[in-house]
Backbone as numpy.savetxt, mean C-alpha at the origin, in Angstrom:
# Nx Ny Nz CAx CAy CAz Cx Cy Cz
14.00 -16.99 11.66 13.16 -15.21 11.35 12.60 -15.52 11.34
11.53 -16.11 11.50 9.70 -15.95 11.65 10.04 -15.41 13.52
10.70 -16.42 13.92 10.21 -16.01 15.46 11.11 -15.13 15.67
12.51 -14.40 15.32 12.72 -13.33 15.97 11.81 -12.31 15.29
10.55 -11.85 13.95 9.99 -11.34 14.52 8.45 -11.38 14.86
8.46 -12.69 15.45 8.04 -12.87 15.99 7.74 -12.21 17.50
8.81 -11.88 17.69 9.16 -11.67 19.16 9.38 -10.15 18.92
9.73 -9.35 17.88 10.38 -7.97 17.74 8.33 -7.59 17.85
6.95 -7.97 17.05 5.98 -7.79 16.95 5.29 -7.25 19.19
5.91 -9.15 18.93 5.19 -8.33 20.48 6.18 -7.70 21.27
7.04 -6.74 20.72 7.60 -6.12 22.22 7.23 -4.48 21.56
6.66 -4.27 20.21 5.90 -3.19 19.59 4.33 -3.03 19.80
3.59 -4.49 20.56 2.81 -4.65 21.23 2.82 -4.16 22.84
3.97 -4.36 23.86 4.34 -3.99 24.46 4.56 -3.12 25.29
5.28 -2.31 23.80 5.52 -0.83 24.59 4.61 0.25 23.67
3.03 -0.26 23.31 2.02 0.30 23.03 1.78 2.28 23.71
1.82 1.63 25.15 1.19 2.29 25.43 2.70 3.31 26.35
4.18 2.78 25.52 5.00 3.69 26.69 5.69 4.94 26.30
6.15 5.27 26.76 6.32 6.89 25.98 7.64 6.26 25.32
8.45 8.05 24.68 9.12 7.11 22.79 10.56 8.34 23.61
11.39 7.62 23.50 13.11 8.46 23.53 13.06 8.59 22.50
13.95 9.82 22.26 14.45 10.63 20.86 15.67 9.56 19.88
15.26 9.79 18.79 16.18 8.52 17.88 17.47 8.94 18.47
18.43 9.84 18.64 19.65 10.27 19.29 19.97 9.22 19.80
19.56 8.84 21.41 19.49 8.38 22.52 20.12 6.89 21.49
19.69 6.49 20.76 20.01 4.91 20.10 21.30 4.88 18.65
21.63 3.88 18.10 23.11 3.58 17.26 21.99 3.08 15.84
21.72 3.57 15.55 21.25 3.44 14.59 21.13 2.10 12.88
22.29 1.10 14.33 22.65 -0.57 14.41 21.59 -1.10 14.47
20.83 -0.65 15.49 20.37 -0.61 16.83 18.72 -0.69 16.24
18.61 0.51 15.73 17.05 0.42 14.63 16.46 -0.98 14.98
14.72 -0.77 14.63 14.00 -1.83 14.07 13.43 -0.85 12.95
12.71 -1.00 12.00 12.22 -0.42 10.97 10.92 -1.44 10.83
9.74 -0.23 11.06 8.59 -1.49 11.42 7.69 -0.61 10.90
6.92 -1.71 9.28 6.34 -1.39 7.99 4.77 -1.54 9.29
3.93 0.00 9.75 2.53 -0.51 10.02 1.78 -0.28 9.06
1.29 1.93 8.35 0.21 1.33 7.60 0.74 1.96 6.55
1.97 2.09 5.67 1.83 2.69 4.41 2.21 1.07 3.71
1.98 2.26 2.57 0.69 2.06 1.21 0.94 2.10 0.50
1.34 2.42 -0.95 1.08 3.14 -2.41 -0.09 2.63 -2.47
-1.51 4.14 -2.72 -2.32 4.08 -3.48 -3.04 4.92 -4.50
-2.99 3.95 -5.51 -3.62 4.65 -6.71 -4.96 4.68 -6.81
-5.26 5.78 -7.28 -6.79 6.09 -7.01 -7.22 6.52 -8.80
-9.13 6.38 -9.02 -8.79 5.89 -10.65 -8.86 7.41 -10.90
-8.75 7.39 -12.24 -8.61 8.77 -12.95 -10.12 8.87 -13.04
-11.05 10.03 -13.54 -11.85 10.03 -13.90 -11.91 10.93 -15.10
-13.19 10.77 -16.13 -13.22 11.24 -17.63 -12.12 11.58 -17.96
-12.07 13.56 -18.78 -10.05 13.49 -19.87 -8.34 13.06 -17.81
-9.01 13.49 -16.87 -8.23 13.41 -15.37 -6.95 12.05 -15.30
-6.44 11.97 -15.03 -5.36 11.11 -14.88 -5.55 10.58 -13.29
-5.16 9.50 -12.85 -4.87 8.83 -11.95 -4.51 9.24 -11.37
-4.68 9.46 -9.59 -3.70 10.09 -9.27 -3.08 9.42 -8.25
-1.55 9.05 -7.63 -0.93 8.03 -6.41 -0.55 8.75 -5.90
0.17 8.27 -4.66 -0.25 8.61 -3.27 0.93 7.72 -2.43
1.59 7.97 -1.75 2.03 7.58 -0.92 1.91 7.94 0.55
1.87 6.87 1.54 1.17 7.37 2.75 1.00 6.90 4.00
1.44 7.42 5.19 1.14 5.55 6.02 2.88 6.32 7.02
2.11 5.46 7.60 3.74 5.11 9.24 5.74 4.21 9.13
5.99 4.69 9.66 6.86 3.69 9.68 7.81 3.55 10.98
7.38 2.62 11.37 7.98 3.20 12.75 9.59 2.68 12.75
10.42 3.36 13.66 11.82 3.26 14.11 12.02 3.29 15.70
12.16 1.81 16.39 12.83 1.13 17.58 14.12 1.07 18.04
13.86 1.59 19.18 15.60 1.22 20.04 15.20 0.55 20.74
15.37 0.79 22.11 14.66 -0.03 23.77 13.29 0.46 23.88
12.48 0.96 22.88 11.12 1.31 22.43 11.20 1.99 21.65
10.24 2.82 21.70 9.60 3.53 20.71 10.47 4.47 19.99
11.30 5.44 19.37 11.98 6.49 18.96 11.00 6.96 18.09
11.06 8.64 18.49 11.48 9.80 17.72 11.85 10.28 17.11
12.25 10.96 15.53 13.49 12.17 15.84 13.69 12.94 16.28
15.18 12.87 16.41 15.86 14.02 17.31 16.04 15.24 16.08
16.19 16.11 16.27 16.25 16.89 15.41 17.55 17.33 13.81
18.65 16.15 14.36 19.84 15.88 13.83 19.83 14.26 13.42
18.24 14.32 13.67 18.28 12.97 12.18 17.42 12.75 11.10
16.84 12.19 10.24 16.33 12.57 9.62 15.86 10.17 8.92
14.74 10.63 8.50 14.27 9.21 7.29 13.34 9.75 7.41
13.81 9.55 5.33 12.97 9.51 4.51 12.95 8.54 3.34
12.39 9.43 2.70 11.05 8.02 1.16 11.66 8.85 0.00
13.02 8.23 -0.93 13.25 8.50 -1.74 11.57 7.79 -3.40
11.74 8.73 -3.65 10.92 8.08 -5.40 12.23 7.79 -6.76
11.48 6.74 -7.38 11.89 6.19 -8.77 12.43 7.86 -8.82
11.70 9.08 -8.94 12.19 10.18 -9.80 13.05 10.94 -9.12
13.31 9.58 -7.53 14.67 10.92 -7.22 13.94 12.09 -6.09
12.24 12.00 -5.97 11.75 13.27 -5.08 12.01 11.94 -3.63
12.09 13.45 -2.61 12.73 13.16 -1.51 10.86 13.80 -0.34
10.23 12.44 0.26 9.41 12.69 1.24 9.49 13.45 2.96
9.69 13.59 3.51 10.47 13.80 4.93 9.48 12.90 5.76
10.05 12.16 6.57 9.20 11.52 7.85 9.23 12.41 8.80
7.40 12.75 9.02 8.11 13.85 10.42 7.27 12.56 11.17
7.75 13.52 12.94 7.40 12.53 14.00 5.58 11.92 14.57
4.70 12.04 15.06 4.05 11.71 15.55 3.20 11.21 16.26
1.70 11.61 16.26 1.78 11.37 18.38 1.11 10.24 18.39
1.86 9.18 19.15 1.42 8.66 19.43 -0.58 7.92 20.11
-1.11 7.05 19.84 -2.41 6.44 20.53 -2.33 7.75 22.09
-3.69 7.92 22.33 -3.95 8.25 23.38 -2.46 8.41 24.57
-1.79 9.52 24.23 -0.62 10.22 24.40 -0.65 11.37 23.82
0.74 11.73 24.58 1.16 14.24 24.65 2.51 13.08 23.60
2.73 12.33 23.87 4.31 11.68 23.29 4.32 11.43 21.39
5.18 11.75 20.95 5.97 12.06 19.73 6.17 10.27 19.54
6.04 10.28 18.19 7.39 8.85 17.45 7.12 8.66 16.92
8.46 8.63 16.24 8.38 8.50 14.49 7.81 6.70 13.55
7.57 7.42 12.57 7.63 8.16 11.67 6.83 8.64 10.94
5.48 9.26 9.92 4.23 9.13 9.16 5.39 10.07 7.84
5.40 9.45 7.17 4.75 10.42 5.77 3.34 10.60 4.95
3.00 11.19 3.95 2.37 11.73 3.15 2.97 12.40 1.76
2.70 12.03 0.65 3.20 12.99 -0.42 2.54 11.69 -2.38
3.01 12.52 -2.25 2.23 12.51 -4.55 3.70 12.43 -4.68
2.79 11.06 -5.78 4.42 11.15 -7.09 3.09 11.61 -8.66
4.03 12.17 -8.41 3.07 13.28 -10.46 3.78 11.54 -11.51
4.38 11.14 -11.64 4.88 10.06 -12.96 3.29 9.56 -12.76
3.70 9.32 -14.53 2.27 8.35 -15.55 2.33 6.92 -14.44
1.11 6.63 -15.34 1.13 5.11 -14.78 1.52 4.46 -15.30
1.97 4.30 -16.64 3.06 3.67 -17.46 4.47 3.61 -16.48
4.62 5.27 -16.02 6.63 5.04 -15.76 6.45 3.54 -14.58
4.93 4.42 -13.82 4.61 2.86 -12.05 4.94 2.01 -12.60
4.27 1.67 -14.00 4.32 -0.01 -14.04 6.10 -0.29 -14.27
6.89 0.93 -14.89 7.89 0.55 -15.26 8.44 0.34 -13.86
8.52 1.18 -13.30 9.43 0.96 -12.38 8.67 1.06 -10.60
8.96 0.57 -10.09 7.75 1.70 -8.47 8.34 1.16 -7.09
10.35 1.35 -7.22 11.15 1.14 -5.82 11.91 2.22 -5.28
10.71 2.33 -4.39 11.43 3.43 -3.53 11.75 3.24 -2.39
12.86 4.22 -1.83 14.47 4.07 -0.76 13.66 4.90 0.08
14.24 4.46 1.27 14.02 4.57 2.26 15.65 4.87 3.12
16.44 6.41 3.67 17.22 6.21 3.74 17.09 7.44 5.42
18.13 7.01 6.17 17.86 7.24 7.68 19.59 8.32 7.08
19.49 9.32 7.59 20.28 10.22 7.77 20.52 10.88 9.15
21.54 10.98 9.95 22.81 11.85 11.14 22.62 12.38 10.96
22.83 13.99 11.06 23.46 14.81 10.97 23.93 14.92 9.75
23.05 15.16 8.59 22.85 15.42 6.97 24.06 14.16 5.99
24.18 13.33 7.68 24.74 11.81 6.24 24.60 10.78 6.52
24.21 9.85 5.04 22.89 8.79 4.90 23.76 7.23 5.74
23.27 6.76 7.26 23.76 6.12 7.50 23.85 4.46 6.88
22.08 4.55 7.09 21.64 3.07 6.56 20.32 3.24 5.12
20.38 2.64 5.02 19.13 2.82 3.77 18.46 1.26 3.56
17.62 1.35 2.94 17.39 0.50 1.83 16.07 0.33 0.87
15.40 -0.32 0.53 14.77 0.01 -0.93 13.19 -0.80 -0.59
11.85 -0.29 -1.01 10.99 -0.94 -1.05 10.14 -0.79 -2.34
10.63 -2.36 -3.11 9.25 -2.30 -4.35 8.33 -3.18 -4.22
7.67 -1.50 -4.64 5.94 -2.13 -4.66 5.74 -2.55 -6.19
4.68 -3.63 -5.55 4.18 -4.36 -7.37 3.84 -3.46 -7.89
3.35 -3.57 -9.54 3.13 -3.14 -10.36 1.85 -3.06 -10.24
0.85 -2.03 -11.13 -0.34 -2.32 -10.92 -0.54 -3.01 -12.35
-2.10 -3.84 -11.76 -3.02 -3.64 -13.34 -3.72 -3.40 -14.06
-3.00 -4.25 -14.85 -4.47 -4.57 -16.18 -4.91 -4.63 -16.90
-6.58 -3.98 -16.36 -7.89 -4.65 -17.27 -8.06 -4.89 -19.14
-8.34 -5.49 -18.82 -8.48 -5.82 -20.80 -9.90 -4.39 -21.17
-10.16 -4.39 -21.40 -11.02 -3.40 -22.05 -12.23 -2.54 -21.49
-10.94 -1.56 -20.86 -11.28 -0.92 -19.22 -12.65 -0.11 -19.38
-12.62 0.29 -20.77 -13.87 1.42 -21.03 -15.09 0.95 -20.04
-15.85 0.05 -20.61 -16.89 -0.50 -20.30 -17.08 -1.44 -20.21
-17.02 -2.67 -19.20 -18.02 -4.17 -18.38 -19.39 -4.32 -19.47
-19.45 -5.58 -19.63 -21.73 -5.45 -19.68 -21.27 -7.18 -18.71
-22.41 -7.12 -18.97 -23.31 -8.97 -18.44 -24.09 -9.64 -18.16
-24.57 -10.71 -19.00 -25.99 -10.34 -18.69 -25.89 -10.96 -17.63
-27.46 -11.55 -17.69 -27.93 -11.65 -15.90 -27.49 -13.54 -15.12
-27.40 -14.30 -15.99 -27.85 -15.08 -16.48 -26.40 -15.93 -16.70
-25.36 -15.37 -16.86 -23.97 -15.83 -16.15 -23.33 -14.59 -15.12
-21.88 -15.06 -14.77 -21.50 -14.53 -13.90 -20.27 -13.25 -14.25
-20.67 -12.55 -13.31 -19.13 -11.29 -13.71 -17.42 -11.25 -14.27
-17.31 -11.50 -14.88 -15.81 -12.29 -14.96 -15.14 -10.70 -15.85
-13.69 -10.55 -15.79 -12.67 -9.47 -16.66 -11.46 -10.08 -16.34
-10.72 -9.79 -17.27 -9.34 -9.96 -17.81 -8.22 -9.32 -16.69
-7.25 -9.83 -15.81 -5.73 -9.52 -16.18 -5.16 -10.02 -17.22
-4.32 -8.53 -18.27 -3.67 -8.98 -19.78 -2.34 -8.54 -18.85
-2.28 -7.87 -17.59 -0.43 -7.58 -17.46 0.19 -8.41 -16.44
1.76 -8.60 -15.80 2.04 -9.37 -14.99 1.91 -9.18 -13.49
1.63 -10.15 -12.98 0.95 -8.97 -11.68 1.93 -9.83 -10.73
1.46 -9.14 -9.44 2.11 -9.92 -8.76 0.86 -11.05 -7.42
1.02 -11.76 -7.04 0.11 -12.21 -5.36 -0.74 -12.03 -5.12
-1.89 -10.94 -4.54 -3.15 -10.69 -3.77 -3.98 -10.81 -3.82
-5.05 -10.20 -3.40 -6.00 -10.09 -3.69 -6.69 -8.49 -4.12
-8.26 -9.12 -4.62 -9.05 -8.35 -5.77 -10.14 -8.30 -4.57
-10.61 -7.22 -4.52 -12.29 -7.14 -4.06 -13.38 -5.97 -5.26
-14.15 -7.01 -5.42 -14.73 -6.30 -6.33 -16.23 -5.63 -6.12
-16.37 -4.71 -5.96 -18.27 -3.79 -5.40 -18.89 -3.56 -6.39
-20.06 -4.06 -6.41 -21.25 -3.44 -7.72 -21.63 -3.26 -7.22
-22.74 -1.52 -7.70 -23.39 -0.03 -7.71 -24.21 -0.11 -8.35
-25.61 -0.36 -8.52 -26.39 -1.37 -9.64 -28.07 -0.76 -9.05
-28.64 -0.30 -9.61 -30.17 -0.71 -9.03 -30.46 -1.99 -8.58
-29.89 -2.92 -9.95 -30.45 -4.48 -9.86 -29.87 -5.07 -8.48
-28.99 -4.61 -8.31 -28.46 -5.44 -6.52 -28.93 -4.80 -5.81
-28.88 -5.12 -4.33 -30.20 -5.97 -3.80 -29.58 -5.38 -2.58
-28.22 -5.42 -3.33 -27.10 -4.44 -1.49 -25.54 -4.30 -2.19
-25.13 -3.48 -1.86 -23.51 -2.93 -2.30 -22.59 -3.99 -1.31
-23.08 -6.00 -2.32 -22.03 -6.21 -2.07 -20.59 -6.06 -2.30
-19.38 -7.13 -1.49 -18.44 -6.95 -1.41 -17.82 -8.32 -2.21
-16.75 -8.45 -2.84 -15.85 -10.00 -2.76 -14.96 -10.02 -2.62
-14.24 -10.97 -2.60 -12.19 -10.22 -2.38 -12.52 -11.83 -2.44
-10.88 -12.19 -3.54 -10.64 -13.01 -3.78 -9.50 -12.73 -3.93
-8.89 -13.76 -3.74 -7.37 -14.34 -3.46 -6.54 -14.01 -4.78
-5.82 -14.15 -5.97 -5.26 -13.97 -6.78 -3.60 -14.00 -6.53
-3.39 -15.97 -7.15 -2.30 -16.57 -7.62 -1.31 -15.04 -9.39
0.07 -14.84 -9.40 0.63 -14.36 -10.01 0.08 -14.93 -12.09
-0.03 -17.13 -11.82 -0.74 -16.87 -12.68 -2.44 -17.01 -13.14
-3.46 -16.27 -12.08 -4.82 -15.55 -12.26 -4.48 -14.84 -13.52
-5.60 -14.84 -14.58 -5.92 -14.25 -15.28 -7.07 -13.86 -15.58
-8.41 -14.32 -15.59 -9.70 -14.18 -15.13 -10.48 -14.57 -14.00
-11.12 -13.26 -13.52 -11.32 -13.17 -12.24 -12.43 -13.47 -12.49
-13.58 -14.27 -11.81 -15.19 -14.30 -11.79 -15.61 -14.18 -10.48
-16.54 -13.48 -11.15 -18.10 -12.61 -9.45 -18.28 -12.94 -9.38
-19.32 -13.79 -8.25 -20.59 -13.56 -8.33 -21.94 -12.60 -8.76
-22.00 -12.63 -10.26 -22.94 -11.16 -10.59 -25.07 -11.98 -9.43
-24.75 -10.67 -8.67 -25.89 -10.27 -6.99 -27.04 -9.22 -8.23
-28.64 -9.63 -8.37 -29.03 -8.73 -9.50 -30.69 -9.23 -9.42
-31.76 -8.20 -9.13 -32.76 -9.04 -9.18 -33.51 -9.22 -10.60
-34.12 -10.44 -10.52 -34.66 -10.93 -11.34 -35.10 -9.74 -12.87
-34.86 -10.14 -14.22 -35.69 -8.89 -14.89 -35.35 -7.55 -14.53
-34.41 -7.62 -14.09 -34.11 -5.87 -14.27 -33.06 -5.42 -15.19
-32.65 -4.33 -15.44 -31.87 -4.01 -16.40 -31.03 -2.88 -16.09
-30.28 -2.35 -16.25 -29.11 -0.88 -15.40 -28.16 -0.95 -16.19
-28.39 -0.19 -17.72 -27.84 0.22 -18.40 -26.07 1.47 -17.48
-26.20 1.89 -16.41 -25.57 2.49 -15.52 -24.83 2.41 -14.65
-24.55 1.21 -14.52 -24.05 0.78 -13.34 -22.61 0.52 -13.56
-22.08 0.53 -12.20 -20.31 0.62 -11.97 -19.99 0.22 -11.14
-18.60 -0.24 -11.56 -18.69 -1.65 -10.31 -16.88 -0.37 -9.95
-16.15 -1.10 -8.05 -15.10 -1.26 -8.13 -14.16 -1.51 -8.20
-13.49 -1.93 -8.57 -11.93 -3.19 -8.65 -10.86 -2.17 -7.96
-10.65 -3.16 -6.61 -9.60 -3.40 -5.83 -8.30 -4.54 -5.84
-7.01 -3.33 -6.33 -6.00 -4.18 -5.96 -5.22 -4.35 -4.48
-4.19 -5.89 -3.89 -3.75 -4.99 -1.98 -2.76 -6.36 -3.55
-2.50 -6.02 -2.70 -0.46 -6.30 -3.12 0.70 -5.59 -2.02
1.27 -7.29 -1.35 2.50 -6.28 -0.50 3.62 -6.27 -1.61
5.01 -4.94 -0.37 5.62 -5.23 -1.57 6.83 -6.10 -1.16
8.23 -5.92 -1.76 8.76 -6.61 -2.06 10.26 -5.50 -0.23
10.70 -5.98 1.10 11.40 -5.61 1.28 11.84 -6.86 1.78
13.12 -6.67 1.89 14.14 -7.34 2.28 14.41 -7.33 4.49
14.17 -8.08 4.53 14.85 -8.30 6.40 15.55 -7.69 7.35
16.65 -6.77 6.66 18.04 -5.88 6.85 18.08 -5.23 6.56
18.68 -3.88 6.13 19.29 -2.87 5.79 20.56 -3.04 5.34
20.28 -2.14 4.40 21.70 -2.89 2.99 22.96 -2.21 3.58
22.70 -1.19 5.15 24.06 -0.85 5.06 24.82 -1.09 6.90
23.58 -1.16 7.52 24.35 -2.01 8.89 23.68 -3.36 9.57
22.49 -3.51 8.79 21.77 -5.28 8.77 21.22 -4.56 10.02
20.64 -3.80 10.23 19.17 -3.37 10.84 17.98 -4.44 10.80
17.22 -4.45 11.54 15.74 -6.00 11.53 14.42 -5.01 10.55
13.92 -5.70 9.66 13.06 -5.01 9.24 11.90 -5.23 9.03
10.49 -5.31 9.99 9.72 -6.21 9.73 7.85 -5.59 9.89
7.87 -6.38 9.14 6.41 -5.95 8.30 6.14 -5.99 6.85
5.04 -5.77 6.12 4.77 -5.30 4.90 4.43 -3.49 4.78
4.88 -2.88 3.56 4.36 -1.73 2.94 3.10 -2.50 1.16
2.02 -2.32 1.70 1.57 -2.83 0.65 0.84 -1.34 -0.54
0.96 -1.88 -2.31 -0.04 -0.71 -2.98 -1.50 -1.56 -2.93
-2.06 -0.11 -2.82 -3.72 -0.67 -3.34 -4.11 0.48 -4.30
-4.93 -0.19 -5.54 -5.34 0.45 -6.80 -6.46 -0.53 -6.89
-7.02 1.20 -7.05 -8.61 1.71 -6.85 -8.42 1.61 -8.61
-9.51 0.93 -9.37 -10.11 1.32 -10.34 -12.46 1.49 -10.35
-12.45 2.04 -10.97 -14.12 2.14 -10.73 -14.65 2.79 -13.23
-14.97 1.29 -13.00 -15.73 1.76 -14.16 -17.22 0.73 -15.02
-17.61 1.56 -16.05 -18.87 1.16 -16.14 -19.71 -0.22 -16.51
-20.35 -0.61 -15.64 -20.94 -1.73 -16.16 -22.48 -2.52 -15.70
-22.32 -2.52 -17.72 -23.99 -2.78 -18.14 -24.77 -4.06 -18.21
-25.69 -4.23 -16.94 -26.26 -5.45 -16.51 -27.24 -5.46 -18.26
-27.54 -5.93 -18.65 -28.47 -6.16 -20.07 -29.36 -7.82 -19.40
C-alpha cells in the first residue's frame, strides 16, 4: 500500500505542469482523492468572544491527470451538523487552467460540540446523485489545565498540562515577553499518553514580566480510510487539525 501511494505521489508531481481535464471524462470509480492542504483550524478566543473554527484548503481530484469539476459534478464537504461546503475549481499554479477543488467555510458549532464529534463527510455527486463518499475524522481539540493564566519562575522550565484525551501529533510553543531575548518557537512531538509538556524557558536574567503571552499550536492528523466507501477509489494524504491557543504567562 505504501508503494502504491508513493507511485501516486510521483504521478501528482509529474502532472504539476500539465493542463487539467474535466471530471466528466473520468469514471468516478477511477478517481484518486489527494489531500494537499485541507485543515480544520481553531483560532483562539479573545475576551468574551468565542473561538472560531474554519475548515480550509484543497482536495485534489485526479484521473489520468488533474481534473476540474464539470458542471454536472460536485465535490462537497459535509459537517457533523449537516452544513454543506461546496468545492470549487481553483487555478493551477503558473497556469490559467483550473483544477478541483478548493474549500473554505466556518463551523459555527461550539468547542464542546467539536470535541464530542468532528467527523466530516466528503461526497462526490454526478447529476445530483451521490456516487461515492468517505469520512474524515478530525482529532478532538486539546484542553489545557487552568487555561486562564500560566505562571512560571525563572529558575524553572515552562510547563503546562493536557487534561483531555488527545491524539498523537505535535505542539509548537512561542513566548512573547519582554524577558525573552527573541521570540523563539519550540516544537515538541506528543504521544497519546503525554500529559505534562515541558518547554525550555528563554529569558533575560533578573527580568519580571507580568504581561507575557504564550502561543500554543497543536497539530494532529485526521483519520481517513485508504479507499472510499462506495467505489473503493484511492485516497492519499492526510488532512490536519490545527488548534491555536493564546494564554497569559506571568514570569516571576
